[in-house]
mmCIF file of C-alpha atoms in Angstrom:
data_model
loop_
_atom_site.group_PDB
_atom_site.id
_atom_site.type_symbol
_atom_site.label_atom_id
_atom_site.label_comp_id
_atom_site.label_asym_id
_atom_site.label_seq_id
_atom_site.Cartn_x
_atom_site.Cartn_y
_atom_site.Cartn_z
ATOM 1 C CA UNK F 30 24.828 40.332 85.412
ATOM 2 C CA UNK F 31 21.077 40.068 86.401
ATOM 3 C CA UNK F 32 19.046 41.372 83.213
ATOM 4 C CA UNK F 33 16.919 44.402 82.576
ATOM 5 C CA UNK F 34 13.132 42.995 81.962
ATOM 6 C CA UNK F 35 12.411 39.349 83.342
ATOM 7 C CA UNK F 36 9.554 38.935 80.668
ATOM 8 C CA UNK F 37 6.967 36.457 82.062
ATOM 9 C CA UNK F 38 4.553 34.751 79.945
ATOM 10 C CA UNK F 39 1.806 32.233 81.068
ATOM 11 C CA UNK F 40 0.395 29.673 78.543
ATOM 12 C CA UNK F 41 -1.328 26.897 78.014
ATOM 13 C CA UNK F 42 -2.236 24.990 74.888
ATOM 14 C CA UNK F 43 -0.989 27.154 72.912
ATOM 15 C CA UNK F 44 2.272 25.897 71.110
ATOM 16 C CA UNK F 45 2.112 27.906 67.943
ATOM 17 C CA UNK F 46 1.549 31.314 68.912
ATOM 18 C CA UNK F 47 3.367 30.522 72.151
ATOM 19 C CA UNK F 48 6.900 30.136 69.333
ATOM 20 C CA UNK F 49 6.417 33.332 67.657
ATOM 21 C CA UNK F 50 6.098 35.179 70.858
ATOM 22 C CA UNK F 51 9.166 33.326 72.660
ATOM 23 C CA UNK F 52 11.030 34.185 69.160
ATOM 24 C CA UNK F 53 10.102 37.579 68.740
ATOM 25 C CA UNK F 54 11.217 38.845 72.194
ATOM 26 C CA UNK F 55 14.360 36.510 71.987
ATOM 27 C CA UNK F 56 15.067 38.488 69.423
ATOM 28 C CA UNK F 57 14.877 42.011 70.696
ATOM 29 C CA UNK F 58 18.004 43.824 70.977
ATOM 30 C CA UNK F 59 19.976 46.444 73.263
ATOM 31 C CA UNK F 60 18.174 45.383 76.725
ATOM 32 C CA UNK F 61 18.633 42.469 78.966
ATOM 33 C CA UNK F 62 16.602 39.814 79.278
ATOM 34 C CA UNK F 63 15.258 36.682 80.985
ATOM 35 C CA UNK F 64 12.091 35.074 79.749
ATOM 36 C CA UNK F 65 10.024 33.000 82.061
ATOM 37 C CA UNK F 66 7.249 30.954 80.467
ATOM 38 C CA UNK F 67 5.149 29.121 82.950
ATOM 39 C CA UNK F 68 3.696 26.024 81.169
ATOM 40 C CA UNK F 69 0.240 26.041 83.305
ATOM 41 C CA UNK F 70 -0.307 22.478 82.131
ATOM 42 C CA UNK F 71 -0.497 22.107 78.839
ATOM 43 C CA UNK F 72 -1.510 19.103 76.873
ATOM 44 C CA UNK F 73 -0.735 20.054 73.410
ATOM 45 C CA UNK F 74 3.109 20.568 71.859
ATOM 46 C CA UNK F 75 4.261 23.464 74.170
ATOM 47 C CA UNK F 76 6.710 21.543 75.946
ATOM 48 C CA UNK F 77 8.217 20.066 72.485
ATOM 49 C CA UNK F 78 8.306 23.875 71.448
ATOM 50 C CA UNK F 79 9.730 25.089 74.405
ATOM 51 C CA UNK F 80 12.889 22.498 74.376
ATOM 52 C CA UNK F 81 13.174 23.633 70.737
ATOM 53 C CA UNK F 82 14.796 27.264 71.859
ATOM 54 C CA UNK F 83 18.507 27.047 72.803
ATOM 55 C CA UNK F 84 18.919 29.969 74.549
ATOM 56 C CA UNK F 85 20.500 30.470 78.423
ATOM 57 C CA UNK F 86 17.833 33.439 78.720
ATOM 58 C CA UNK F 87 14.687 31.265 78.810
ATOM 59 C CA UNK F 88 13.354 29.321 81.722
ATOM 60 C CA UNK F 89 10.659 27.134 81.542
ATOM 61 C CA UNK F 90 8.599 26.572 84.964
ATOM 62 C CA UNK F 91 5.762 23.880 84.924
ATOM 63 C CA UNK F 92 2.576 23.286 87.011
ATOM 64 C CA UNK F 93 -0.438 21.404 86.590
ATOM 65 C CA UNK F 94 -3.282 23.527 85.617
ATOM 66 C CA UNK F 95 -3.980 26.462 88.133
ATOM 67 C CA UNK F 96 -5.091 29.292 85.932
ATOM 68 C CA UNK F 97 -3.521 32.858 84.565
ATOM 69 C CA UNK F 98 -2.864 34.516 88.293
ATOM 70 C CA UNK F 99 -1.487 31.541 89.486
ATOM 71 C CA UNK F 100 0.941 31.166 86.318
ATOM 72 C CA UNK F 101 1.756 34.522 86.813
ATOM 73 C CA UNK F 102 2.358 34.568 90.442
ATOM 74 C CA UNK F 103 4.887 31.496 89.620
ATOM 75 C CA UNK F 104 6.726 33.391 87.180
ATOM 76 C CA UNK F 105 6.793 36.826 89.521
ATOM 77 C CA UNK F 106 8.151 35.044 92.460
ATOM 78 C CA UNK F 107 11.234 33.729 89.676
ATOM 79 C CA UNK F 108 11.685 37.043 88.002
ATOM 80 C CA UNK F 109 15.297 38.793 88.883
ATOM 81 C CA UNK F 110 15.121 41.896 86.571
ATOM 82 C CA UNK F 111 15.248 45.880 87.420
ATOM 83 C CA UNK F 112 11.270 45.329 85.346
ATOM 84 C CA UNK F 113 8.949 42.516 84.987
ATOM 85 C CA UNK F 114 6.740 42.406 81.935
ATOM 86 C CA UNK F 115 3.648 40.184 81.866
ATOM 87 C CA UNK F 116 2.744 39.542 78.669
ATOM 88 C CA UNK F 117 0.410 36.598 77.283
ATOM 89 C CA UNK F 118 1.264 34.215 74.846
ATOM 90 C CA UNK F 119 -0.593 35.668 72.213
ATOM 91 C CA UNK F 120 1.097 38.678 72.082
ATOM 92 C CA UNK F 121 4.254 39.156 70.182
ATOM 93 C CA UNK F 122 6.245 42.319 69.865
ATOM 94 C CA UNK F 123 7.614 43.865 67.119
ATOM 95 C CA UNK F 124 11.287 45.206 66.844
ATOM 96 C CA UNK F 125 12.170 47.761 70.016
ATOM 97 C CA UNK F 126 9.490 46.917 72.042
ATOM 98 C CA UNK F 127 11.742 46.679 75.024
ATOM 99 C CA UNK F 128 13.715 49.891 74.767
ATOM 100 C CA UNK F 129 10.632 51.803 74.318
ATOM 101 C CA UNK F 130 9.611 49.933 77.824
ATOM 102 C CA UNK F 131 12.984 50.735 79.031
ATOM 103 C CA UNK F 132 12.750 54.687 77.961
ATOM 104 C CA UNK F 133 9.443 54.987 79.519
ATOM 105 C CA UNK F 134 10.574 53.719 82.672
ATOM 106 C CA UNK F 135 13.516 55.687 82.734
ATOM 107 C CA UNK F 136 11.434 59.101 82.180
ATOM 108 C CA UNK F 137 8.801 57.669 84.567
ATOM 109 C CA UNK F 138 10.548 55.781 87.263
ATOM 110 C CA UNK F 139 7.097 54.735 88.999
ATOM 111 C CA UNK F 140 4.971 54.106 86.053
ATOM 112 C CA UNK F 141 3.700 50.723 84.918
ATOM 113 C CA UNK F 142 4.508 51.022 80.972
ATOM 114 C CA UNK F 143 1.363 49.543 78.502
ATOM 115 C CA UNK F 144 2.267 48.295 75.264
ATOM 116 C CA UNK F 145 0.707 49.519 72.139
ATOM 117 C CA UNK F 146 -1.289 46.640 70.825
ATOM 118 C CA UNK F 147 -3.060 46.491 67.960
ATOM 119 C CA UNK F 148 -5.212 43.140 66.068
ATOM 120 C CA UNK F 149 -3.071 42.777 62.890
ATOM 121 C CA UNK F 150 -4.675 42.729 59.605
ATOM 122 C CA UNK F 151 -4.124 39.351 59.093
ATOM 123 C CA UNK F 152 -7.197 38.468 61.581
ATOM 124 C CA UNK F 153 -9.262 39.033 58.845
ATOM 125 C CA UNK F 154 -11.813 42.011 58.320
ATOM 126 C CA UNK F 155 -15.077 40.635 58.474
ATOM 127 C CA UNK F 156 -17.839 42.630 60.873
ATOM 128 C CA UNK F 157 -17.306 41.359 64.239
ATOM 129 C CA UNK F 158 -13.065 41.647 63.357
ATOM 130 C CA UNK F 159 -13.358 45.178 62.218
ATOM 131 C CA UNK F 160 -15.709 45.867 65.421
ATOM 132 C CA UNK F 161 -13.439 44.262 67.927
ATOM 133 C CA UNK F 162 -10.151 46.234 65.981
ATOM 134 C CA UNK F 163 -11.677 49.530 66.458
ATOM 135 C CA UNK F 164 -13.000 48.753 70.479
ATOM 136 C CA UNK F 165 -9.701 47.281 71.606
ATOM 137 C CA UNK F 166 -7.676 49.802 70.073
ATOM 138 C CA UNK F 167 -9.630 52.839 71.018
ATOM 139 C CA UNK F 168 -7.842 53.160 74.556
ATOM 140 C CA UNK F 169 -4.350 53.579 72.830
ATOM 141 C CA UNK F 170 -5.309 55.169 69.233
ATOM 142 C CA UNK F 171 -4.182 58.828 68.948
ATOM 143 C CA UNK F 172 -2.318 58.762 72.416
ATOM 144 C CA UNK F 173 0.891 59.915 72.986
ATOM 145 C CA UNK F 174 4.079 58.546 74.252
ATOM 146 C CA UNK F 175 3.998 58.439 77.919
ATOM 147 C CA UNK F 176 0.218 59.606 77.871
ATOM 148 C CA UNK F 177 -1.017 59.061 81.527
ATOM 149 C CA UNK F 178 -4.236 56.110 80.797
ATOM 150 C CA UNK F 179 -6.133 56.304 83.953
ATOM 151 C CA UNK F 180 -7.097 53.696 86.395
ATOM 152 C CA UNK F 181 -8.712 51.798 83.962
ATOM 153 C CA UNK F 182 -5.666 51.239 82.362
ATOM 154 C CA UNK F 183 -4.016 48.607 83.603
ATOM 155 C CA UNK F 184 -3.697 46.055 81.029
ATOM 156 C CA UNK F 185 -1.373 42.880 82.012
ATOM 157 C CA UNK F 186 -1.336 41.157 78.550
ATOM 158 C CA UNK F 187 1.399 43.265 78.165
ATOM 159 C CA UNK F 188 2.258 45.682 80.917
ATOM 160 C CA UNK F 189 5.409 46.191 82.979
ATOM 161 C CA UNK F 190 6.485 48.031 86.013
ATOM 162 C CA UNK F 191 9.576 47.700 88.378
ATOM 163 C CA UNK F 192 9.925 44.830 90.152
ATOM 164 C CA UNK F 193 10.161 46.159 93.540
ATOM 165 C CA UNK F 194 6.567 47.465 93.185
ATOM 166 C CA UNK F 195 5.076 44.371 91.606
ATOM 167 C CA UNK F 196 2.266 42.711 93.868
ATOM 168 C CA UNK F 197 0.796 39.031 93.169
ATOM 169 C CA UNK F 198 -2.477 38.754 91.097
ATOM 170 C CA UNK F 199 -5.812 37.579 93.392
ATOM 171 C CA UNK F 200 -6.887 33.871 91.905
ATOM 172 C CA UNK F 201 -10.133 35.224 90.982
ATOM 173 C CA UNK F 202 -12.502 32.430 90.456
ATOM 174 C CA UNK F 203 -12.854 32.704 86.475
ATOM 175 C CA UNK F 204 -12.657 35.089 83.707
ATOM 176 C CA UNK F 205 -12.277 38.815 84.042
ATOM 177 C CA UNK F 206 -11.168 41.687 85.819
ATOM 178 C CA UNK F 207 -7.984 39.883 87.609
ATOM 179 C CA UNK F 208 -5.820 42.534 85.866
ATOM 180 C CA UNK F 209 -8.006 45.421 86.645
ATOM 181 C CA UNK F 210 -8.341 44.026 90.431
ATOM 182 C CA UNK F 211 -4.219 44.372 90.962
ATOM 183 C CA UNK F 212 -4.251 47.450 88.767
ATOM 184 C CA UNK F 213 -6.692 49.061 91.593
ATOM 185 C CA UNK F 214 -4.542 48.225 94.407
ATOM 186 C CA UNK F 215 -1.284 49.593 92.574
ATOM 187 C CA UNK F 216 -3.226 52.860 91.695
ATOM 188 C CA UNK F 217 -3.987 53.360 95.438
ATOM 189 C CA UNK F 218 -0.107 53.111 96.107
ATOM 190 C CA UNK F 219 0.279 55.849 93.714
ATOM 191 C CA UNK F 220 1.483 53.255 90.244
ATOM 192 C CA UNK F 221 0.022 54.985 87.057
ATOM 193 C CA UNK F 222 -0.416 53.529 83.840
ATOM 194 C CA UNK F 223 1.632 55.166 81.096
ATOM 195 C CA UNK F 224 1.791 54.245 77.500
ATOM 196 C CA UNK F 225 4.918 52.519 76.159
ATOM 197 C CA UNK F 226 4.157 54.169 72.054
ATOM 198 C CA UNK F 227 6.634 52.291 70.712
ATOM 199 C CA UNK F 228 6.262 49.281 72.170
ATOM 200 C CA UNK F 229 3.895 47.881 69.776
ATOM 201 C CA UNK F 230 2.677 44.169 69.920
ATOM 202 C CA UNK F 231 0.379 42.232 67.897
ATOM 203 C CA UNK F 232 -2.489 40.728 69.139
ATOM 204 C CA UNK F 233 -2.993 37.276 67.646
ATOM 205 C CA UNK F 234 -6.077 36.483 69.696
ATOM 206 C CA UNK F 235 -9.141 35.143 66.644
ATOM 207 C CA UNK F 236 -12.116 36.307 69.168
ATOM 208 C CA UNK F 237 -15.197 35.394 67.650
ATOM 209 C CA UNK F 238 -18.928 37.053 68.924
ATOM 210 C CA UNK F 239 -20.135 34.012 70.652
ATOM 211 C CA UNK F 240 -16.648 33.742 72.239
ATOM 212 C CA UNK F 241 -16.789 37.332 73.558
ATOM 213 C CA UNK F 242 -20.424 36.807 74.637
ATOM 214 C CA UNK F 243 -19.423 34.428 77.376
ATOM 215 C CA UNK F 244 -16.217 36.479 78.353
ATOM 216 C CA UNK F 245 -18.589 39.224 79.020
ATOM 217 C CA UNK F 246 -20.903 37.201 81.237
ATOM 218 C CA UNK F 247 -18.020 35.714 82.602
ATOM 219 C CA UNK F 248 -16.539 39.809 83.581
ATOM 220 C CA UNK F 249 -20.130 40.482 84.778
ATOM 221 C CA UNK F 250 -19.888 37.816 87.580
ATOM 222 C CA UNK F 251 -16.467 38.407 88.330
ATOM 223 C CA UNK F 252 -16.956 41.678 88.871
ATOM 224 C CA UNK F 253 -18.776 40.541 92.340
ATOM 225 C CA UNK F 254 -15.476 39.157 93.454
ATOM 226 C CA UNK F 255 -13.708 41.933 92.267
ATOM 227 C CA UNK F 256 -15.944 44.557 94.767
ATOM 228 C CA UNK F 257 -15.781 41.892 96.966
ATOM 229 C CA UNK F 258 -12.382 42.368 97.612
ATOM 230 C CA UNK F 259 -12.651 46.099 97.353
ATOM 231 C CA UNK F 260 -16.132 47.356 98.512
ATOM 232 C CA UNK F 261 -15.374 50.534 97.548
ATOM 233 C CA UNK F 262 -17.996 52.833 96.608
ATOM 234 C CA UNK F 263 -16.221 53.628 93.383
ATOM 235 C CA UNK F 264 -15.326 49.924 92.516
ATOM 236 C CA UNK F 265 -19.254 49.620 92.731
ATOM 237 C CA UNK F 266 -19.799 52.155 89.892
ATOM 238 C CA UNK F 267 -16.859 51.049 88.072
ATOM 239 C CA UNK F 268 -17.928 47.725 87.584
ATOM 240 C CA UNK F 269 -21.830 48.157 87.964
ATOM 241 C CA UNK F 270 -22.657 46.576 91.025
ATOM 242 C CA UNK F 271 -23.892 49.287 92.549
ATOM 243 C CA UNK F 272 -28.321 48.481 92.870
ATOM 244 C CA UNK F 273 -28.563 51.597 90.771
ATOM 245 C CA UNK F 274 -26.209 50.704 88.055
ATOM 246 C CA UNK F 275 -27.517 47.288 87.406
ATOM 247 C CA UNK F 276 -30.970 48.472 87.643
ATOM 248 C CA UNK F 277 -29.876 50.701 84.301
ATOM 249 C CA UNK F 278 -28.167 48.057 83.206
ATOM 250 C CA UNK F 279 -30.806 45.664 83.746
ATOM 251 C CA UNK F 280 -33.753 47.790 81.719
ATOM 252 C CA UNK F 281 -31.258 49.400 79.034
ATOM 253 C CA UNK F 282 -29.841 46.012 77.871
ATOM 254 C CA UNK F 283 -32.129 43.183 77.879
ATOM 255 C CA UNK F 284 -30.631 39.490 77.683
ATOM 256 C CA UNK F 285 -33.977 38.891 75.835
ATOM 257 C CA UNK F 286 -32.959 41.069 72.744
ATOM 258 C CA UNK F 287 -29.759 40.509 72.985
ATOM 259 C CA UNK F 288 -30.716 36.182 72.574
ATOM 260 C CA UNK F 289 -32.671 37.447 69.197
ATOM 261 C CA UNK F 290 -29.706 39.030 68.112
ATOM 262 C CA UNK F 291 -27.640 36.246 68.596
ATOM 263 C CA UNK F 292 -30.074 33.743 67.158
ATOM 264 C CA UNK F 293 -31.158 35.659 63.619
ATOM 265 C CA UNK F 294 -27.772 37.288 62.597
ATOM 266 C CA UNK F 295 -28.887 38.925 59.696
ATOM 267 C CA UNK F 296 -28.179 42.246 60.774
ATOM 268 C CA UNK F 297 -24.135 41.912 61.072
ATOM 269 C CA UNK F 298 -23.829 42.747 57.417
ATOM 270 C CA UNK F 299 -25.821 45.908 58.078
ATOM 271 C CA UNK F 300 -24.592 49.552 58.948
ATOM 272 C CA UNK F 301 -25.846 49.190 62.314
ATOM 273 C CA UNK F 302 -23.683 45.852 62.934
ATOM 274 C CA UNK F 303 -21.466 47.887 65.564
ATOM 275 C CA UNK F 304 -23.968 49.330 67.719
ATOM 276 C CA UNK F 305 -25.533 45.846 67.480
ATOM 277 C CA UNK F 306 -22.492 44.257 68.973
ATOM 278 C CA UNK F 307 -22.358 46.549 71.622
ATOM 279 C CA UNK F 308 -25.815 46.280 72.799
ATOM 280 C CA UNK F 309 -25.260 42.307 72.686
ATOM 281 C CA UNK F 310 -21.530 42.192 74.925
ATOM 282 C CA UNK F 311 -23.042 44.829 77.392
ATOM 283 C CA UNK F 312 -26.380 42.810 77.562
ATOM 284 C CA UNK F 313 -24.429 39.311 78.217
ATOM 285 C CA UNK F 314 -22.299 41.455 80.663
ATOM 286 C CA UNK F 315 -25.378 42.652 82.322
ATOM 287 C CA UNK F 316 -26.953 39.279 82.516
ATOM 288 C CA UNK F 317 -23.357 38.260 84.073
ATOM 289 C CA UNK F 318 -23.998 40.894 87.199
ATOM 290 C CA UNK F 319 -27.513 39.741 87.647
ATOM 291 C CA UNK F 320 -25.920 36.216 87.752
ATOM 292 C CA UNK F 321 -23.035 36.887 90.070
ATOM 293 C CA UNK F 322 -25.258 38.994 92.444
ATOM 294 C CA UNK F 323 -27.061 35.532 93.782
ATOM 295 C CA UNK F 324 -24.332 33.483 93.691
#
């Protein structure tokens, strides 16, 4: 019998987290399942972890390091289910996180279902935590089940959608906007993002503020490849491209400010620590357009 969900996860160096993850959805219940972990390489104990799980409904692909769309693309091209589900390593659902994928689908038959993530408590609460809880969560936060998200909403840490409408990632050239790039073209053949309430996941990602400082720079180039592919007018203002958008950009967040920020830090235990860490990710994303537009 072919299964339900082929559930395919990309990894690399990642052993612990990758366990809980490949535990917690070989434990769901009710739905069929194959899990396809593609092993992009890794040099740590993820292949030791991997041969630790018994169980007929896991594959295991390898290939030396290529990068998240080519991982993904691997795993797509093995996936046999009625859905696939990406969803990264450090993700790892909670009890009925399937079914509630399953019942979305089933009242939306050409919907791409988004989990419910959330950063778990036990990420800690300092400032730049608490900030990064209350930004990642406030797409999802107060919507309800099967609440239509926009085309912004593609999110493939954790998204799924019937097979017979999935479509290969682009190898973008380095971090950012890879999901949002396939999430375009799927909107344009009429896919919208709904989200999957009670498929809640935990995030176990520990982002730090210098870490997301060079994601956003890294989004801010990307985003040339991204309008690259799709110089579409709206793509330009989407991303912030467009001359008049990065001129904004350019005088409203200052890379200069945002490197005094970052170099005196006593303002993070302040009341104004959030729009501080704002003004600093949209500054290094700014500085990543102004980078990516001579490259």
């Amino acid at each position: 019998m072919e299964p339900t969900f082929s559930v395919v996860i990309p990894t690399y160096n990642r052993a612990e987290l990758l366990a809980r993850t490949v535990q917690a959805f070989l434990a769901q219940e009710g739905v069929a399942l194959e899990l396809i972990v593609v092993d992009d390489g890794s040099s740590d104990a993820t292949p030791e972890v991997l041969a630790g799980f018994r169980d007929p409904r896991l594959r295991v692909l390898r290939q030396p390091n290529a990068g998240m769309a080519y991982a993904r693309n691997a795993g797509l091209l093995q996936a046999r289910g009625q859905y696939v589900l990406f969803n990264d390593d450090d993700v790892v659902p909670e009890a009925g996180f399937l079914q509630a994928h399953l019942n979305l689908h089933q009242r939306y038959p050409r919907a791409a279902g988004v989990s419910y993530t959330y950063i778990p408590e036990s990420l800690g609460q300092d400032s730049f935590i608490r900030f990064w809880r209350a930004r990642a969560e406030s797409g999802v936060r107060g919507r309800a089940d099967g609440a239509l998200l926009g085309w912004g909403g593609f999110w493939f840490a954790s998204l799924s959608l019937p097979l017979e409408q999935a479509e290969a990632f682009a190898p973008m050239r380095g971090y950012g906007w890879e999901d949002h790039e396939l999430g375009w073209r799927l909107w344009r053949k009429g896919v919208r993002p709904r989200l999957a309430l009670g498929a809640r996941a935990a995030h176990e990602d520990r982002v730090s503020l210098d870490v997301m400082v060079a994601k956003s720079r890294s989004l801010g180039r990307m985003a040339w490849q991204f309008y690259r592919l799709h110089p579409h007018p709206l793509v330009a203002l989407w991303t912030g491209v467009h001359p008049l958008a990065r001129a904004y950009k350019r005088w409203a967040y200052p890379w200069a400010r945002a490197e005094r920020l970052l170099r005196v830090r006593d303002w993070e235990g302040g009341a104004g620590a959030f729009a501080c860490y704002r003004f600093v990710l949209e500054a290094a994303y700014t500085q990543g357009l102004l980078e990516g537009a001579t490259a």
